[in-house]
Coordinates of C-alpha atoms in Angstrom, one line a residue:
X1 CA 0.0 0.0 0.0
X2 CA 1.3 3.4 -1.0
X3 CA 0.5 6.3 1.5
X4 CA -0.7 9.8 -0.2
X5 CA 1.7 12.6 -0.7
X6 CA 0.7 15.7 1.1
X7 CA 2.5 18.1 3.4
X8 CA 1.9 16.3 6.5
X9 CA 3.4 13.2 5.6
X10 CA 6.5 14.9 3.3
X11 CA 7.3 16.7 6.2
X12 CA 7.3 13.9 8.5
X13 CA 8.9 11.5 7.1
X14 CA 11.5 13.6 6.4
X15 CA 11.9 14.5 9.9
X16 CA 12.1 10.8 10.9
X17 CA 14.4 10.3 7.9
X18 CA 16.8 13.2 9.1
X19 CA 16.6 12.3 12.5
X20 CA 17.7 8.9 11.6
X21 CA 21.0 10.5 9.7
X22 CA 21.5 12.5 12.8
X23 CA 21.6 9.6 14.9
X24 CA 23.6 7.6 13.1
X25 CA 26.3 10.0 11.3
X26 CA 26.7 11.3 14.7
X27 CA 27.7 8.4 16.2
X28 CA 30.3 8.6 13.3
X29 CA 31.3 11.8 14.9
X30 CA 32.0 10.9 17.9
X31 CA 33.9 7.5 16.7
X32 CA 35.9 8.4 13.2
X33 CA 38.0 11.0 15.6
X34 CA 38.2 8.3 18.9
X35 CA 39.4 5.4 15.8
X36 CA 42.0 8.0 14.0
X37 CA 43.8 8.4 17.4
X38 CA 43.7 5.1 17.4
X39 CA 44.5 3.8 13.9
X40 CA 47.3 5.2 11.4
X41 CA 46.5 6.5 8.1
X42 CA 47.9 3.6 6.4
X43 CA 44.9 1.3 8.1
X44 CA 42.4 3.7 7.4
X45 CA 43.8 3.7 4.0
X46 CA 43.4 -0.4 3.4
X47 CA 39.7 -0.5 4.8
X48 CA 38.8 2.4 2.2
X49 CA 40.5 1.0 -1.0
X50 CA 38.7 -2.9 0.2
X51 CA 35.2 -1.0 0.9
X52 CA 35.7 0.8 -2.7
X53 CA 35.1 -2.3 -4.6
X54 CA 32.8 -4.1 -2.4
X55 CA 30.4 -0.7 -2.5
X56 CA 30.8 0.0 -6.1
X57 CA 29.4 -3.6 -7.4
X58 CA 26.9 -3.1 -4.5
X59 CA 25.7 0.0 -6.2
X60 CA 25.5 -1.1 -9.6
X61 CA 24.0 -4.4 -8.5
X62 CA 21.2 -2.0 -6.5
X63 CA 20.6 0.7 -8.1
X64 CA 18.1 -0.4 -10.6
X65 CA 15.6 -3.1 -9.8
X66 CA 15.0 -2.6 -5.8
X67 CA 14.7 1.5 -6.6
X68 CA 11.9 0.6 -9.5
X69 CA 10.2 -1.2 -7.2
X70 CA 9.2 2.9 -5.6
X71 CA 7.4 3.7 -9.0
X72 CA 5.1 1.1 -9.1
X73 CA 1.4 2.3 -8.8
X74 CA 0.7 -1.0 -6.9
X75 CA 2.7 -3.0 -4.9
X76 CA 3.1 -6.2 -6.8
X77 CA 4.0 -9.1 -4.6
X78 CA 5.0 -11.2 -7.7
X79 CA 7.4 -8.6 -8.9
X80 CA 8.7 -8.2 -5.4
X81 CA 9.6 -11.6 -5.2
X82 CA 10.8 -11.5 -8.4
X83 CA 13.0 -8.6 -7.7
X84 CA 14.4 -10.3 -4.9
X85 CA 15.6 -12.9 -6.4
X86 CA 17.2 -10.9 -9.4
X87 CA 19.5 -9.4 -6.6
X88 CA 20.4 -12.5 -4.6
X89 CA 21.4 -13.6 -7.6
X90 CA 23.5 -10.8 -8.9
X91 CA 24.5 -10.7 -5.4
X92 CA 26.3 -14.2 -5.0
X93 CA 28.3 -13.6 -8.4
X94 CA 29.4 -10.6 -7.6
X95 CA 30.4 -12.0 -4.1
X96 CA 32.1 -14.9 -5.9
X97 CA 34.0 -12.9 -8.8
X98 CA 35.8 -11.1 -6.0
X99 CA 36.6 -13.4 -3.5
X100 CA 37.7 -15.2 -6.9
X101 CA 39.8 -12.1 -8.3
X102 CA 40.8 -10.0 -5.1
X103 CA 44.5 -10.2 -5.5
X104 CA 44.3 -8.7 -9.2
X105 CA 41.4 -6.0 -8.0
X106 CA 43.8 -5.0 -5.6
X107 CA 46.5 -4.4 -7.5
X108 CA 44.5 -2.6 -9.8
X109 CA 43.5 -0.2 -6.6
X110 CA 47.2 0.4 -6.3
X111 CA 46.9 -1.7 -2.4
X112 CA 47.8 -5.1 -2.8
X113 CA 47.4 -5.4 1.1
X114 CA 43.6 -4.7 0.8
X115 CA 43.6 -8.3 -1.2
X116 CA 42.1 -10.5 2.0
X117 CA 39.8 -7.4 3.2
X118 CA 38.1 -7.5 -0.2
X119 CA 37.5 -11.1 0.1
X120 CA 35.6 -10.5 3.6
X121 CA 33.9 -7.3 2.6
X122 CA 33.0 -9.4 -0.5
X123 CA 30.1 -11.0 2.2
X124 CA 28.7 -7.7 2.6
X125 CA 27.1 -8.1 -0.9
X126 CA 24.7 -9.9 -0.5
X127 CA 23.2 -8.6 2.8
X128 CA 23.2 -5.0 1.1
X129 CA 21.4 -5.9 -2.6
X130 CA 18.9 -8.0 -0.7
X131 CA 17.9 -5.9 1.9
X132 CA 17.3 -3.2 -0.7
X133 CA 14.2 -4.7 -1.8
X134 CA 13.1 -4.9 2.3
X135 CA 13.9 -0.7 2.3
X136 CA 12.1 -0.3 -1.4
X137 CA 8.9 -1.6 0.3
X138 CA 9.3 0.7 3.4
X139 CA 10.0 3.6 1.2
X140 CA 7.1 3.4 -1.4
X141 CA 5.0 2.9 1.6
X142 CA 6.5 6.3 3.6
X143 CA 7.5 4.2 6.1
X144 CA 10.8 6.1 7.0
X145 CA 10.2 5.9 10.7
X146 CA 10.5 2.2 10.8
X147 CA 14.0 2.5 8.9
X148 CA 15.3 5.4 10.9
X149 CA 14.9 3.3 14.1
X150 CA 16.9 0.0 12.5
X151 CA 19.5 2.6 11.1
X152 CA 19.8 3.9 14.5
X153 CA 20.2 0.9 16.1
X154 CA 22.6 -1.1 13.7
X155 CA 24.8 1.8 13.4
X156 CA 24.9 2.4 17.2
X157 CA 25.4 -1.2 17.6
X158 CA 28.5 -1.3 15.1
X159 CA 29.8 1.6 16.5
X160 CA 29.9 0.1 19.9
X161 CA 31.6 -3.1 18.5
X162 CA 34.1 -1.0 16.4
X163 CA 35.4 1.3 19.2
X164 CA 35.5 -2.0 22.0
X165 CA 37.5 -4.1 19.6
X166 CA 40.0 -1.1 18.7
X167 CA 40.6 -0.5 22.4
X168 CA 41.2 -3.9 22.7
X169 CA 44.2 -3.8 20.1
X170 CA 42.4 -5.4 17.4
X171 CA 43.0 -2.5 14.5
X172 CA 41.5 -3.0 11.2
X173 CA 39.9 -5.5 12.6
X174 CA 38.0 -3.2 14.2
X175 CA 36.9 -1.7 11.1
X176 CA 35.6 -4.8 9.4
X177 CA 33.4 -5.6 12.6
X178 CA 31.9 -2.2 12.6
X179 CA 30.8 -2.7 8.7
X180 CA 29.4 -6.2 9.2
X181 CA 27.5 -5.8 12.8
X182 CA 25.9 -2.8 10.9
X183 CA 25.3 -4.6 7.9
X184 CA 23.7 -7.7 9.3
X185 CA 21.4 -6.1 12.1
X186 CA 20.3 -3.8 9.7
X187 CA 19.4 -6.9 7.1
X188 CA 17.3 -8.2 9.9
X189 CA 15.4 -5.2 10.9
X190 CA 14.3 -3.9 7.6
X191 CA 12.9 -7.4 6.7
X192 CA 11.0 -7.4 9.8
X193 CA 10.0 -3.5 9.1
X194 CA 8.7 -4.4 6.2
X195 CA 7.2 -7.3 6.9
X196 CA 8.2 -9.2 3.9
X197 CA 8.9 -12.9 3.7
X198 CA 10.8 -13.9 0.2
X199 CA 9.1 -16.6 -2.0
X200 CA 10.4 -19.0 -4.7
X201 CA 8.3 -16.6 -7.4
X202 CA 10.0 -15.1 -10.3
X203 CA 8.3 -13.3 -13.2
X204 CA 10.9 -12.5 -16.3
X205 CA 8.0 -10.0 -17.5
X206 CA 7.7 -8.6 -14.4
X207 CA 11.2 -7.9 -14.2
X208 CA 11.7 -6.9 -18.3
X209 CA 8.5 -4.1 -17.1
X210 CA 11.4 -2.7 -14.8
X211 CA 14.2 -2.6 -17.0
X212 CA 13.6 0.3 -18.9
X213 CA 14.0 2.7 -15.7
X214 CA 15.9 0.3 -14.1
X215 CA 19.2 0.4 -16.6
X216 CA 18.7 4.0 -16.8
X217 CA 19.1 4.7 -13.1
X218 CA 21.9 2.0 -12.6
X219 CA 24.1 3.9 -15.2
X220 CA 23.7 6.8 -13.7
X221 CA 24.9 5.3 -10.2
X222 CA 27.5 3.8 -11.7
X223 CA 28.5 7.1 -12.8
X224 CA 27.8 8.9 -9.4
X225 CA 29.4 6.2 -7.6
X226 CA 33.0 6.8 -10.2
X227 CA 32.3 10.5 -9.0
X228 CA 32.5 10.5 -5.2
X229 CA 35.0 7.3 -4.9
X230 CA 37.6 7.9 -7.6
X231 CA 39.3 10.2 -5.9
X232 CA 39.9 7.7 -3.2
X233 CA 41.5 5.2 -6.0
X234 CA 43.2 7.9 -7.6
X235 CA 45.1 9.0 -4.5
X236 CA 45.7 5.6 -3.5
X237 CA 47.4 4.4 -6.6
X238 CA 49.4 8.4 -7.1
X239 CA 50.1 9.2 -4.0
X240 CA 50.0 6.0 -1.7
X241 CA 48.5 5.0 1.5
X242 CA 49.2 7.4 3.6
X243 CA 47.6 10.5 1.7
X244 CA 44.8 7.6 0.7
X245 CA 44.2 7.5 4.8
X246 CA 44.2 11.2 5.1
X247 CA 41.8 11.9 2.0
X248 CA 39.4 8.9 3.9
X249 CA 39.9 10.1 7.3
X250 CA 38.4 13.6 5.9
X251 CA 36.2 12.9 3.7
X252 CA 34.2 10.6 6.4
X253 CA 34.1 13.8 8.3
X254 CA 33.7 16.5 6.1
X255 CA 30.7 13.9 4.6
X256 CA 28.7 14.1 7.9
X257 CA 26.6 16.9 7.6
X258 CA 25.7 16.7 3.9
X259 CA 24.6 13.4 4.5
X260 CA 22.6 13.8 7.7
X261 CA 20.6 16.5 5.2
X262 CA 20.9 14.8 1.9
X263 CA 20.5 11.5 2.7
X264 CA 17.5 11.9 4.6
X265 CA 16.4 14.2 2.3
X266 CA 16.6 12.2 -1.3
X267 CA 15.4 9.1 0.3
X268 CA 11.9 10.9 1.2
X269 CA 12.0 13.2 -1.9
X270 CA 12.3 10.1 -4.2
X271 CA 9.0 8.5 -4.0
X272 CA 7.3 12.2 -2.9
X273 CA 8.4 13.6 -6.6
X274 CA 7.2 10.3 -8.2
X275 CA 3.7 11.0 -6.7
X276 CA 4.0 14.2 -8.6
X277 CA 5.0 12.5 -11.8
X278 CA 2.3 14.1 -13.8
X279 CA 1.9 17.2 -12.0
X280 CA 4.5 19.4 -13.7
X281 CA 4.1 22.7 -11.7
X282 CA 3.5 20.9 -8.3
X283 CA 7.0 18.7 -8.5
X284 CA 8.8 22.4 -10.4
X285 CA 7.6 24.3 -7.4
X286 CA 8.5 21.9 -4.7
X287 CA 11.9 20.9 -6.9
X288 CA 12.9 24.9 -5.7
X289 CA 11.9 24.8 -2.2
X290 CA 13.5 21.7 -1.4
X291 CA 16.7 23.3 -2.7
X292 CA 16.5 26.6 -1.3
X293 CA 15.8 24.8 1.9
X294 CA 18.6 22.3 1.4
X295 CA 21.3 24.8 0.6
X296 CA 20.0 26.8 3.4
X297 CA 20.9 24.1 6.0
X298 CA 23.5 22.7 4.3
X299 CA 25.8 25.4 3.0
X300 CA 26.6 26.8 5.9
X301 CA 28.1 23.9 7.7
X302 CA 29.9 22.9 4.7
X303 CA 31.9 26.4 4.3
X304 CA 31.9 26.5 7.7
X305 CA 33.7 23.6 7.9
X306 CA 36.7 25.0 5.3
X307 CA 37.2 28.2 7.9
X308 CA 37.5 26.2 11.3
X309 CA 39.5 23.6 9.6
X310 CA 43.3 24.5 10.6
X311 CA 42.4 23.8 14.8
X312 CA 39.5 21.7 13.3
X313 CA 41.5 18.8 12.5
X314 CA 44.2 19.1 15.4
X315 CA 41.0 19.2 17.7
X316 CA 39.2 16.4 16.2
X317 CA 41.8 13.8 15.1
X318 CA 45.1 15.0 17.3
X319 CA 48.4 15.8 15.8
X320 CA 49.5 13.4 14.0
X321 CA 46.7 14.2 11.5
X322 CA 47.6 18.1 11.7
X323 CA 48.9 18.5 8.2
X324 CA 45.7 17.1 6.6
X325 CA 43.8 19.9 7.9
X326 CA 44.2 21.6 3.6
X327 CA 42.8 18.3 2.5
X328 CA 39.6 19.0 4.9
X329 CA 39.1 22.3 4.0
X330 CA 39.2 21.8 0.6
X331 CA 36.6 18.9 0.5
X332 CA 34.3 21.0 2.8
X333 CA 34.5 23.7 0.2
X334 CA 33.6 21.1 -2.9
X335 CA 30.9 19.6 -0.7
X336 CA 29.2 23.4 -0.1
X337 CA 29.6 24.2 -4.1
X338 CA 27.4 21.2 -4.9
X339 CA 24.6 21.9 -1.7
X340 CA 22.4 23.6 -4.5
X341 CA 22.3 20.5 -6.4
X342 CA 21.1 17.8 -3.8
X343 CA 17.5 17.7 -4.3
X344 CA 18.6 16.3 -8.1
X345 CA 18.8 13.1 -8.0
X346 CA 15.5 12.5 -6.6
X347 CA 13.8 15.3 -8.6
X348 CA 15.0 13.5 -12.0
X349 CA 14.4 9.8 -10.3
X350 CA 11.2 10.6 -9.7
X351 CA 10.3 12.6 -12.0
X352 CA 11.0 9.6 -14.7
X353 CA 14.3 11.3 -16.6
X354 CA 16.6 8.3 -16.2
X355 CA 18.2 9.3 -19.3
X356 CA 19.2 13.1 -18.1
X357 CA 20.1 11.7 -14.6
X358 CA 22.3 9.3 -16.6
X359 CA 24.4 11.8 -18.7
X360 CA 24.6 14.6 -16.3
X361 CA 26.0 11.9 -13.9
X362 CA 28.4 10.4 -16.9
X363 CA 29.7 14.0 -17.5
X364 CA 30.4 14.9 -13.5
X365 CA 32.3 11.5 -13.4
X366 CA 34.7 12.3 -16.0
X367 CA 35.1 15.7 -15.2
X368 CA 36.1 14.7 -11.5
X369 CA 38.2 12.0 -12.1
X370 CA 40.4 13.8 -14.9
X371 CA 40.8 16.7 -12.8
X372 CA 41.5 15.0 -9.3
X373 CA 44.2 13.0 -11.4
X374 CA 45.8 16.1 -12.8
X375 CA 45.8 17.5 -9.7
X376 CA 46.8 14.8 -8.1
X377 CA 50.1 14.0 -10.1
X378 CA 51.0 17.3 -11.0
X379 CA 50.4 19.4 -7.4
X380 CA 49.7 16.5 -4.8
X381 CA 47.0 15.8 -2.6
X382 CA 46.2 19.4 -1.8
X383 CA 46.2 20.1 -5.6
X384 CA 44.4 17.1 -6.0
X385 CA 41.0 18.8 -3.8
X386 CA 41.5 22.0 -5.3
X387 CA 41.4 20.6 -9.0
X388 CA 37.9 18.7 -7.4
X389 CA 36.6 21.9 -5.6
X390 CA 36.5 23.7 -9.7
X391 CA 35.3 20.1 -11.3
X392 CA 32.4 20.7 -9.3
X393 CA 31.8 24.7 -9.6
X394 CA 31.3 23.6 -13.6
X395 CA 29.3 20.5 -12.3
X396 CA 26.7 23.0 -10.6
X397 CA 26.4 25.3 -13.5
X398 CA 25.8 22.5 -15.6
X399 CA 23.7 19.9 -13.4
X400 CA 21.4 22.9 -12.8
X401 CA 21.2 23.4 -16.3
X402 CA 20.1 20.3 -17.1
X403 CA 17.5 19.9 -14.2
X404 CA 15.8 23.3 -14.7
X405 CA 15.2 22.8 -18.1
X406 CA 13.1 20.2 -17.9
X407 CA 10.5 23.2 -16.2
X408 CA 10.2 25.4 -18.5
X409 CA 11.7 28.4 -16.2
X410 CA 14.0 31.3 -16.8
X411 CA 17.4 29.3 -15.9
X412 CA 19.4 32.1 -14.9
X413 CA 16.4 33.3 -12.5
X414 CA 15.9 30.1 -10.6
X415 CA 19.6 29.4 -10.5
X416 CA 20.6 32.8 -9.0
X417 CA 17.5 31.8 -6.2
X418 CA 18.9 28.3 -5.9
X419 CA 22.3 29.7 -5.4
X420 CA 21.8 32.6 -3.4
X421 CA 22.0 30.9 0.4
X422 CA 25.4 29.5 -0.7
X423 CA 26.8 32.7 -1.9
X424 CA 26.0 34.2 2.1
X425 CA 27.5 31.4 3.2
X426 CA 30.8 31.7 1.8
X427 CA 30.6 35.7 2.6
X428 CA 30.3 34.3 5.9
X429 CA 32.9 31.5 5.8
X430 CA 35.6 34.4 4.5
X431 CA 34.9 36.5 7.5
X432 CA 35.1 34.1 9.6
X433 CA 38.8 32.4 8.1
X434 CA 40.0 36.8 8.5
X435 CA 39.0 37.0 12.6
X436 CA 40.4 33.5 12.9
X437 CA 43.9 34.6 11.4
X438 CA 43.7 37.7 13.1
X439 CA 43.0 36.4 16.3
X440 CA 45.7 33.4 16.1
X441 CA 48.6 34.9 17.9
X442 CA 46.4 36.3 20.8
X443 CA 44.3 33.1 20.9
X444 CA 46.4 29.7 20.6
X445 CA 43.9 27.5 21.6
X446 CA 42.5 25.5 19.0
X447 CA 39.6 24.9 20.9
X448 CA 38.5 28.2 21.1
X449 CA 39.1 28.9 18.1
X450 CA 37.1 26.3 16.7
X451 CA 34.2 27.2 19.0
X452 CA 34.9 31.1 18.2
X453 CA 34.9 30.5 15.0
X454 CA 31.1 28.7 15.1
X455 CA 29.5 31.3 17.1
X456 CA 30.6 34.4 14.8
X457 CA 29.9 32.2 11.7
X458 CA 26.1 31.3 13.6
X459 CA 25.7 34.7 14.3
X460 CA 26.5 36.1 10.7
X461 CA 25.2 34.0 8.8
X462 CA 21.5 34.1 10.6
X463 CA 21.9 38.5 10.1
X464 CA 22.2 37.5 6.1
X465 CA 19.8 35.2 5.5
X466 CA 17.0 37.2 7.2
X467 CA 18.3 40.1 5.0
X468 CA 18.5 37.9 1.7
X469 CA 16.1 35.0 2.1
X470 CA 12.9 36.8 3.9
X471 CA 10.4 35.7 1.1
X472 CA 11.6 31.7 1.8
X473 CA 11.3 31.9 5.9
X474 CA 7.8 33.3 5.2
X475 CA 7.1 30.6 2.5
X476 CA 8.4 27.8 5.2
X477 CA 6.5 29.3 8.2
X478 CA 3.0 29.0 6.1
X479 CA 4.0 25.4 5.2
X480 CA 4.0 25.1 9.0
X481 CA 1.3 26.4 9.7
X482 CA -0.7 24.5 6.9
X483 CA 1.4 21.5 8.0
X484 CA -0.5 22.3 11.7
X485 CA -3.8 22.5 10.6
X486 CA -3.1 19.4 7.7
X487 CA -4.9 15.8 9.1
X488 CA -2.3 13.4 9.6
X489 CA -1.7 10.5 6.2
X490 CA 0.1 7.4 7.4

């Protein structure tokens, strides 16, 4: 059964999804730091090369059939079933192929110590493409509450196992408990969410009927999943395992709050935008709310991030991670450029334009990777974020292009709106990298630096956006108020 779209239900399964990211990316907070004083780089480096593989074939194994199952108008248990099956399938070959071929993959990866982590994380597989189809049916029902409270509680629970088996000495170790403890419990509690039962049913038709958005949308995240972890590959195999560690070790971090908003945000705005399939102005209007709102939140934390990040990282990780503190900053900065363009994916997903989604996400790839390799074999890892930060300033122009268009507005008009909370934000991020250089010599603690630096930049940044964005905080406090006087949909 498929619950209405309205704004009662949008809004609150949002809140539960977001509230489920909080939970669970900040128990990340709290541990990444605790396990880098713990761990070197070069271990940090191994897991992330190893999880590389294992979660691209999981994506591109994923992507397609399970997310399909969203659009359907009804919620066919034969092509469920059939769905299922498809992915336990494609599951155990992929599983096999790499326990099979780990020592070549690795070397490929430029770590040929991550051979026997790909051959464990190679188990993952399955669990992750199956349960899929468990989270599709929770999804295309609304049902984000039920998966924010498993997410919650397999990510506390692999948290818990992670840091007690690295204070026990166990190292990477460690690491590879915290993915599967997550993984499994997770597996367990969507199925029982959903409360869906697998059967030996399997339709080809039912699954050819899904193929035509299904190969669409897996291209495309095969492409978005070249985008985010090539750089990871490329540093490994240019620069080693060392800067491969420090790029991991900050990207985790400077990942957390655009996937606390993001995450939570597409997973809801997915099957919300393909309720508005055939309502052209509803999904263009709330396409540009979600964004202004999105890059309203989001923005500010991201080039936030980049002007706290000197003591940032010294704070966070301790001192022997110190002279990553560029590589953080930099990441932060190519994070906040692309805050504009995370309501996207689920826009064009929804909306039914596999075929844009796919070649916008083709072009980002190759853009990113060619650049992050220049950069990093020409100027290092520094150069390398840099070269990433302007791969994604033409991304945005370009991504928003293509999204816009397919509304019939005045591009240049919507974009500037769109853009517009990200341009305060990095008025506010320069002002606040000035007083925290100013201030250095007469203020050496990094703490308070880092805790100056968040209550001018809080401060700031709420004068602007009541100056620039009035129109939107009155639009979002009548949505409340509607929201308020809305009936509840389950």
């Amino acid at each position: 059964m498929t619950s209405r779209v309205n704004i009662n239900s949008v809004t609150n399964n949002v809140g539960w999804s977001v509230l489920s990211r909080i939970g669970t990316f900040g128990l990340k907070f709290l541990t990444v730091p605790i396990l880098a004083r713990l761990l070197s780089p070069e271990e940090f480096g191994v897991v992330a090369v190893a999880l590389t593989i294992v979660q691209f074939l999981a994506t591109i194994g994923s992507a397609g059939l399970a997310a399909a199952l969203i659009l359907q108008k009804d919620e066919d248990m034969e092509t469920v079933h059939s769905v299922f099956w498809a992915n336990f399938v494609i599951s155990v070959v992929m599983m096999v192929m790499i326990i099979l071929w780990a020592d070549g993959i690795a070397a490929l990866l430029g770590s040929v110590e991550a051979s026997a982590l790909l051959q464990v994380f190679a188990l993952l597989i399955p669990l992750q493409l199956c349960g899929d189809v468990a989270y599709s049916l929770l999804a295309r029902r609304m049902s984000f509450g039920k998966d924010a409270a498993w997410s919650v509680t397999s990510e506390t629970l692999g948290v818990v196992a992670a840091v007690g088996l690295a204070l026990l000495g166990w190292t990477i170790g460690a690491l590879v408990a915290q993915q599967f403890v997550s993984a499994i419990i997770r597996f367990v509690g969507l199925y029982w969410a959903a409360g869906y039962r697998p059967r030996f049913v399997v339709s080809l038709p039912k699954l050819k009927g899904l193929t035509n958005f299904s190969l669409g949308l897996m291209g495309s995240e095969i492409a978005n999943f070249v985008t985010f972890q090539s750089p990871q590959v490329v540093v490994a195999r240019v620069l080693g395992l060392g800067d491969a560690g420090a790029y991991s070790i900050a990207n985790r971090f400077s990942s957390i709050p655009n996937q606390i908003m993001l995450t939570g945000l597409m997973g809801v705005l997915f099957p919300a935008f393909s309720q508005m399939m055939h309502d052209r102005e509803r999904r263009a209007a709330a396409l540009m709310l979600a964004t202004q709102v999105s890059t309203l939140l989001i923005a500010p934390m991201m080039f936030g991030l980049w002007a706290v990040a000197e003591p940032a990282m010294t704070v966070i990780f301790g001192e022997k991670w110190a002279f990553a503190w560029p590589v953080l900053g930099l990441l932060a900065v190519s994070k906040g450029i692309m805050s504009p363009c995370g309501t996207f994916i689920p826009y064009l997903k929804g909306a039914g334009h596999s075929g844009t989604l796919w070649w916008s996400a083709v072009i980002r790839a190759v853009l990113v990777t060619g650049m992050v390799t220049y950069g990093a074999v020409y100027e290092g890892l520094v150069g390398a974020m840099a070269w990433l930060c302007i791969a994604n300033a033409l991304t945005l122009v370009g991504y928003s292009w293509a999204v816009l268009r397919t509304n019939d507005g005045s591009f240049f008009r919507d974009f500037a709106v769109m853009c517009r909370p990200m341009l305060v934000a990095v008025v506010m991020a320069i002002a606040v990298r000035f007083l925290l250089d100013q201030v250095k010599a007469d203020i050496p603690s990094d703490v308070l630096r880092v805790f100056l630096g968040m209550a001018v930049g809080g401060v700031l940044y709420g004068v602007m956006v009541l100056l620039t964005e009035r129109p939107l905080i009155m639009k979002l406090l009548a949505l409340v108020m509607k929201r308020r006087a809305a009936p509840v949909v389950a």
